CSV table of C-alpha atoms in Angstrom, one decimal:
chain,number,residue,atom,x,y,z
A,1,ASP,CA,-16.4,-43.0,-146.0
A,2,VAL,CA,-18.6,-45.5,-144.2
A,3,LYS,CA,-16.6,-47.8,-142.0
A,4,VAL,CA,-17.9,-51.2,-141.0
A,5,THR,CA,-15.7,-53.0,-138.6
A,6,GLN,CA,-15.9,-56.7,-137.7
A,7,SER,CA,-14.2,-57.7,-134.5
A,8,SER,CA,-12.1,-60.6,-135.8
A,9,ARG,CA,-10.7,-61.5,-139.2
A,10,TYR,CA,-10.1,-65.1,-138.3
A,11,LEU,CA,-11.7,-67.2,-135.5
A,12,VAL,CA,-11.4,-70.8,-134.5
A,13,LYS,CA,-13.9,-72.4,-132.2
A,14,ARG,CA,-15.0,-75.8,-131.1
A,15,THR,CA,-18.2,-77.7,-131.7
A,16,GLY,CA,-20.8,-76.8,-129.1
A,17,GLU,CA,-19.3,-73.4,-128.1
A,18,LYS,CA,-21.3,-70.2,-128.1
A,19,VAL,CA,-19.8,-67.8,-130.5
A,20,PHE,CA,-20.2,-64.1,-130.7
A,21,LEU,CA,-19.4,-62.1,-133.9
A,22,GLU,CA,-19.4,-58.3,-133.5
A,23,CYS,CA,-20.0,-55.6,-136.1
A,24,VAL,CA,-19.8,-51.9,-135.6
A,25,GLN,CA,-20.6,-49.1,-138.2
A,26,ASP,CA,-19.8,-45.5,-137.8
A,27,MET,CA,-22.2,-43.7,-140.1
A,28,ASP,CA,-25.5,-43.9,-138.3
A,29,HIS,CA,-27.0,-46.4,-140.7
A,30,GLU,CA,-30.4,-47.7,-139.7
A,31,ASN,CA,-30.1,-51.1,-141.4
A,32,MET,CA,-27.6,-53.8,-140.6
A,33,PHE,CA,-27.2,-57.3,-142.0
A,34,TRP,CA,-25.4,-60.5,-141.4
A,35,TYR,CA,-24.5,-62.8,-144.3
A,36,ARG,CA,-22.5,-65.9,-144.7
A,37,GLN,CA,-20.5,-66.5,-147.9
A,38,ASP,CA,-19.7,-70.0,-149.1
A,39,PRO,CA,-18.1,-71.0,-152.4
A,40,GLY,CA,-20.7,-71.5,-155.2
A,41,LEU,CA,-23.6,-70.3,-153.0
A,42,GLY,CA,-22.9,-66.5,-152.9
A,43,LEU,CA,-24.0,-64.3,-150.0
A,44,ARG,CA,-26.9,-65.7,-148.0
A,45,LEU,CA,-28.8,-63.5,-145.5
A,46,ILE,CA,-28.9,-64.8,-142.0
A,47,TYR,CA,-30.6,-61.9,-140.1
A,48,PHE,CA,-31.1,-58.2,-140.6
A,49,SER,CA,-32.1,-55.3,-138.4
A,50,TYR,CA,-33.8,-52.0,-139.5
A,51,ASP,CA,-33.7,-50.4,-136.1
A,52,VAL,CA,-32.4,-50.7,-132.5
A,53,LYS,CA,-33.9,-53.9,-130.9
A,54,MET,CA,-35.6,-54.8,-134.1
A,55,LYS,CA,-34.6,-58.0,-136.0
A,56,GLU,CA,-35.9,-60.0,-138.9
A,57,LYS,CA,-35.0,-63.5,-140.1
A,58,GLY,CA,-33.2,-63.8,-143.4
A,59,ASP,CA,-33.0,-66.9,-145.5
A,60,ILE,CA,-30.9,-69.1,-143.2
A,61,PRO,CA,-31.5,-68.1,-139.6
A,62,GLU,CA,-31.5,-71.6,-138.1
A,63,GLY,CA,-28.7,-72.0,-135.5
A,64,TYR,CA,-28.1,-68.2,-135.2
A,65,SER,CA,-29.5,-65.3,-133.2
A,66,VAL,CA,-28.7,-61.6,-133.2
A,67,SER,CA,-28.7,-58.6,-130.9
A,68,ARG,CA,-29.0,-54.9,-131.7
A,69,GLU,CA,-28.9,-52.9,-128.4
A,70,LYS,CA,-27.3,-49.8,-130.0
A,71,LYS,CA,-27.7,-48.4,-133.5
A,72,GLU,CA,-24.1,-48.8,-134.4
A,73,ARG,CA,-23.6,-52.4,-133.2
A,74,PHE,CA,-25.1,-55.6,-134.6
A,75,SER,CA,-24.0,-58.9,-133.0
A,76,LEU,CA,-24.4,-62.4,-134.5
A,77,ILE,CA,-24.5,-65.3,-132.1
A,78,LEU,CA,-24.0,-69.0,-132.8
A,79,GLU,CA,-25.9,-70.6,-130.0
A,80,SER,CA,-24.1,-74.0,-130.2
A,81,ALA,CA,-21.5,-74.0,-133.0
A,82,SER,CA,-21.5,-76.8,-135.4
A,83,THR,CA,-19.0,-77.8,-138.2
A,84,ASN,CA,-21.5,-76.8,-140.9
A,85,GLN,CA,-21.3,-73.2,-139.6
A,86,THR,CA,-17.7,-73.0,-140.8
A,87,SER,CA,-17.8,-70.1,-143.3
A,88,MET,CA,-17.0,-66.5,-144.1
A,89,TYR,CA,-19.3,-64.1,-142.2
A,90,LEU,CA,-19.9,-60.7,-143.6
A,91,CYS,CA,-21.6,-57.8,-141.9
A,92,ALA,CA,-23.1,-54.9,-143.9
A,93,SER,CA,-25.0,-51.7,-143.3
A,94,THR,CA,-27.2,-49.3,-145.4
A,95,LEU,CA,-28.8,-46.0,-144.9
A,96,GLY,CA,-32.6,-45.7,-145.1
A,97,GLN,CA,-35.0,-47.7,-147.3
A,98,GLY,CA,-34.8,-48.3,-151.0
A,99,GLY,CA,-31.9,-49.2,-153.3
A,100,GLN,CA,-29.0,-48.0,-151.2
A,101,PRO,CA,-25.7,-49.9,-151.7
A,102,GLN,CA,-24.6,-52.0,-148.8
A,103,HIS,CA,-21.3,-51.2,-147.1
A,104,PHE,CA,-19.5,-54.4,-146.0
A,105,GLY,CA,-17.0,-55.2,-143.3
A,106,ASP,CA,-13.9,-57.2,-144.1
A,107,GLY,CA,-15.5,-60.4,-143.0
A,108,THR,CA,-14.7,-63.0,-140.3
A,109,ARG,CA,-13.5,-66.4,-141.4
A,110,LEU,CA,-14.9,-68.7,-138.8
A,111,SER,CA,-13.7,-72.3,-138.4
A,112,ILE,CA,-15.6,-74.7,-136.2
A,113,LEU,CA,-13.5,-77.8,-135.2
B,1,GLY,CA,-38.7,-68.3,-156.5
B,2,GLN,CA,-35.8,-65.9,-156.6
B,3,ASN,CA,-32.8,-66.8,-158.8
B,4,ILE,CA,-29.8,-65.0,-160.1
B,5,ASP,CA,-27.4,-66.6,-162.6
B,6,GLN,CA,-24.0,-65.5,-163.6
B,7,PRO,CA,-21.0,-67.5,-165.0
B,8,THR,CA,-18.7,-69.0,-162.4
B,9,GLU,CA,-15.4,-68.0,-163.9
B,10,MET,CA,-14.0,-66.0,-166.8
B,11,THR,CA,-10.5,-65.3,-168.0
B,12,ALA,CA,-9.4,-62.3,-170.1
B,13,THR,CA,-6.2,-60.6,-171.2
B,14,GLU,CA,-4.8,-57.4,-169.8
B,15,GLY,CA,-5.9,-54.4,-172.0
B,16,ALA,CA,-8.9,-56.2,-173.4
B,17,ILE,CA,-12.7,-55.8,-172.8
B,18,VAL,CA,-14.8,-58.3,-170.9
B,19,GLN,CA,-18.5,-58.6,-170.4
B,20,ILE,CA,-19.9,-60.4,-167.3
B,21,ASN,CA,-23.6,-61.4,-167.8
B,22,CYS,CA,-26.3,-61.7,-165.1
B,23,THR,CA,-29.8,-63.0,-165.5
B,24,TYR,CA,-32.4,-62.9,-162.8
B,25,GLN,CA,-35.8,-64.2,-162.0
B,26,THR,CA,-37.3,-62.5,-159.0
B,27,SER,CA,-40.7,-61.6,-157.7
B,28,GLY,CA,-40.6,-58.0,-158.7
B,29,PHE,CA,-37.7,-55.7,-159.3
B,30,ASN,CA,-36.5,-52.4,-157.9
B,31,GLY,CA,-32.9,-52.3,-159.0
B,32,LEU,CA,-29.8,-54.2,-159.7
B,33,PHE,CA,-26.4,-53.8,-158.1
B,34,TRP,CA,-22.9,-54.8,-159.1
B,35,TYR,CA,-20.2,-55.3,-156.5
B,36,GLN,CA,-16.5,-56.1,-156.8
B,37,GLN,CA,-14.8,-58.4,-154.3
B,38,HIS,CA,-11.1,-59.1,-154.2
B,39,ALA,CA,-10.0,-62.3,-152.6
B,40,GLY,CA,-10.2,-62.1,-148.8
B,41,GLU,CA,-11.7,-58.6,-148.9
B,42,ALA,CA,-15.2,-57.1,-148.5
B,43,PRO,CA,-17.4,-56.5,-151.5
B,44,THR,CA,-17.4,-52.9,-152.7
B,45,PHE,CA,-20.2,-51.2,-154.6
B,46,LEU,CA,-19.6,-50.6,-158.3
B,47,SER,CA,-23.0,-49.6,-159.9
B,48,TYR,CA,-26.7,-49.5,-159.4
B,49,ASN,CA,-29.2,-49.7,-162.3
B,50,VAL,CA,-32.9,-49.0,-162.0
B,51,LEU,CA,-33.9,-48.1,-165.5
B,52,ASP,CA,-33.1,-49.8,-168.8
B,53,GLY,CA,-30.0,-48.8,-170.6
B,54,LEU,CA,-26.3,-48.4,-170.1
B,55,GLU,CA,-24.6,-46.6,-167.2
B,56,GLU,CA,-21.0,-45.7,-167.7
B,57,LYS,CA,-18.5,-45.0,-164.9
B,58,GLY,CA,-15.0,-44.7,-166.1
B,59,ARG,CA,-13.7,-48.1,-167.3
B,60,PHE,CA,-16.8,-49.9,-165.9
B,61,SER,CA,-20.2,-49.8,-167.5
B,62,SER,CA,-23.4,-51.6,-166.5
B,63,PHE,CA,-26.4,-52.4,-168.7
B,64,LEU,CA,-29.9,-53.4,-167.7
B,65,SER,CA,-32.9,-54.8,-169.6
B,66,ARG,CA,-35.8,-55.2,-167.2
B,67,SER,CA,-38.0,-56.9,-169.8
B,68,LYS,CA,-35.4,-59.6,-170.4
B,69,GLY,CA,-34.3,-59.9,-166.7
B,70,TYR,CA,-30.8,-59.3,-167.9
B,71,SER,CA,-27.8,-57.2,-167.0
B,72,TYR,CA,-24.1,-57.1,-167.8
B,73,LEU,CA,-21.0,-55.5,-166.4
B,74,LEU,CA,-18.5,-54.3,-169.0
B,75,LEU,CA,-14.9,-53.8,-168.0
B,76,LYS,CA,-12.7,-52.0,-170.5
B,77,GLU,CA,-8.9,-51.7,-170.7
B,78,LEU,CA,-8.5,-54.5,-168.3
B,79,GLN,CA,-5.8,-54.3,-165.6
B,80,MET,CA,-4.3,-57.0,-163.5
B,81,LYS,CA,-6.0,-55.4,-160.4
B,82,ASP,CA,-9.4,-56.1,-162.0
B,83,SER,CA,-8.9,-59.8,-161.1
B,84,ALA,CA,-11.7,-60.3,-158.5
B,85,SER,CA,-15.1,-61.7,-158.1
B,86,TYR,CA,-18.0,-59.7,-159.4
B,87,LEU,CA,-21.4,-60.0,-157.7
B,88,CYS,CA,-24.7,-59.3,-159.3
B,89,ALA,CA,-27.5,-58.5,-156.8
B,90,VAL,CA,-31.2,-57.6,-157.1
B,91,PHE,CA,-33.2,-55.5,-154.8
B,92,PRO,CA,-36.8,-56.7,-155.1
B,93,PRO,CA,-39.7,-54.5,-153.9
B,94,SER,CA,-41.2,-57.3,-151.9
B,95,GLY,CA,-38.0,-57.8,-150.0
B,96,GLY,CA,-38.2,-54.7,-147.9
B,97,PHE,CA,-34.6,-54.2,-146.9
B,98,LYS,CA,-33.3,-57.5,-148.4
B,99,THR,CA,-31.0,-57.8,-151.4
B,100,ILE,CA,-30.6,-61.1,-153.3
B,101,PHE,CA,-27.1,-61.9,-154.4
B,102,GLY,CA,-25.8,-64.1,-157.2
B,103,ALA,CA,-23.0,-66.5,-156.5
B,104,GLY,CA,-20.5,-64.2,-158.2
B,105,THR,CA,-18.2,-64.5,-161.3
B,106,ARG,CA,-14.5,-64.9,-160.7
B,107,LEU,CA,-12.5,-62.9,-163.3
B,108,PHE,CA,-8.9,-63.8,-163.9
B,109,VAL,CA,-6.9,-61.2,-165.9
B,110,LYS,CA,-3.7,-62.6,-167.4
B,111,ALA,CA,-0.8,-60.7,-168.9
């Protein structure tokens, strides 16, 4: 089974801090994704990566950046955290192109105070 | 634009059958996913439909009509553990690696 691991389940940070969310997958998947999930809005794509050092903006990239230095690890960075970034963050990975199901991590519930 | 609609909440009784509908308007279509997400947990894959028709997998079945932009997830012999959110998601050809998710339907199963 694919295992996608996110570094923290719960995180509390202060406005203006730089925040790092880490995600690691163990099945050699090429593609990795970061989403945020808010009530009534569903999953919204922040960034994705289809290869090491490659990244593409999703639908809501503003205020975020990502890093993929190794195939198994995809990091999400909040450059200067703001209260409207309080949310559930989900990392996912898929194998190859086409309609492959996404494998999700357990999520990080981030609160910005 | 890209839009996926599904009901916000549904309630059903243990042992019954429930149908969760999903309609979509997307620029192209390559397939439709259903995921299950229990509260506080990760979404998990349930089904993937590419062609029209019904795909059955145990107590769960998923139906697709591409001409109508419509899908449903059918859950039979409901159990309390089926209480969860069910996410409809479309994989459009123009999206490359992107999948578009609906907001999800929260299903409550009562005794």
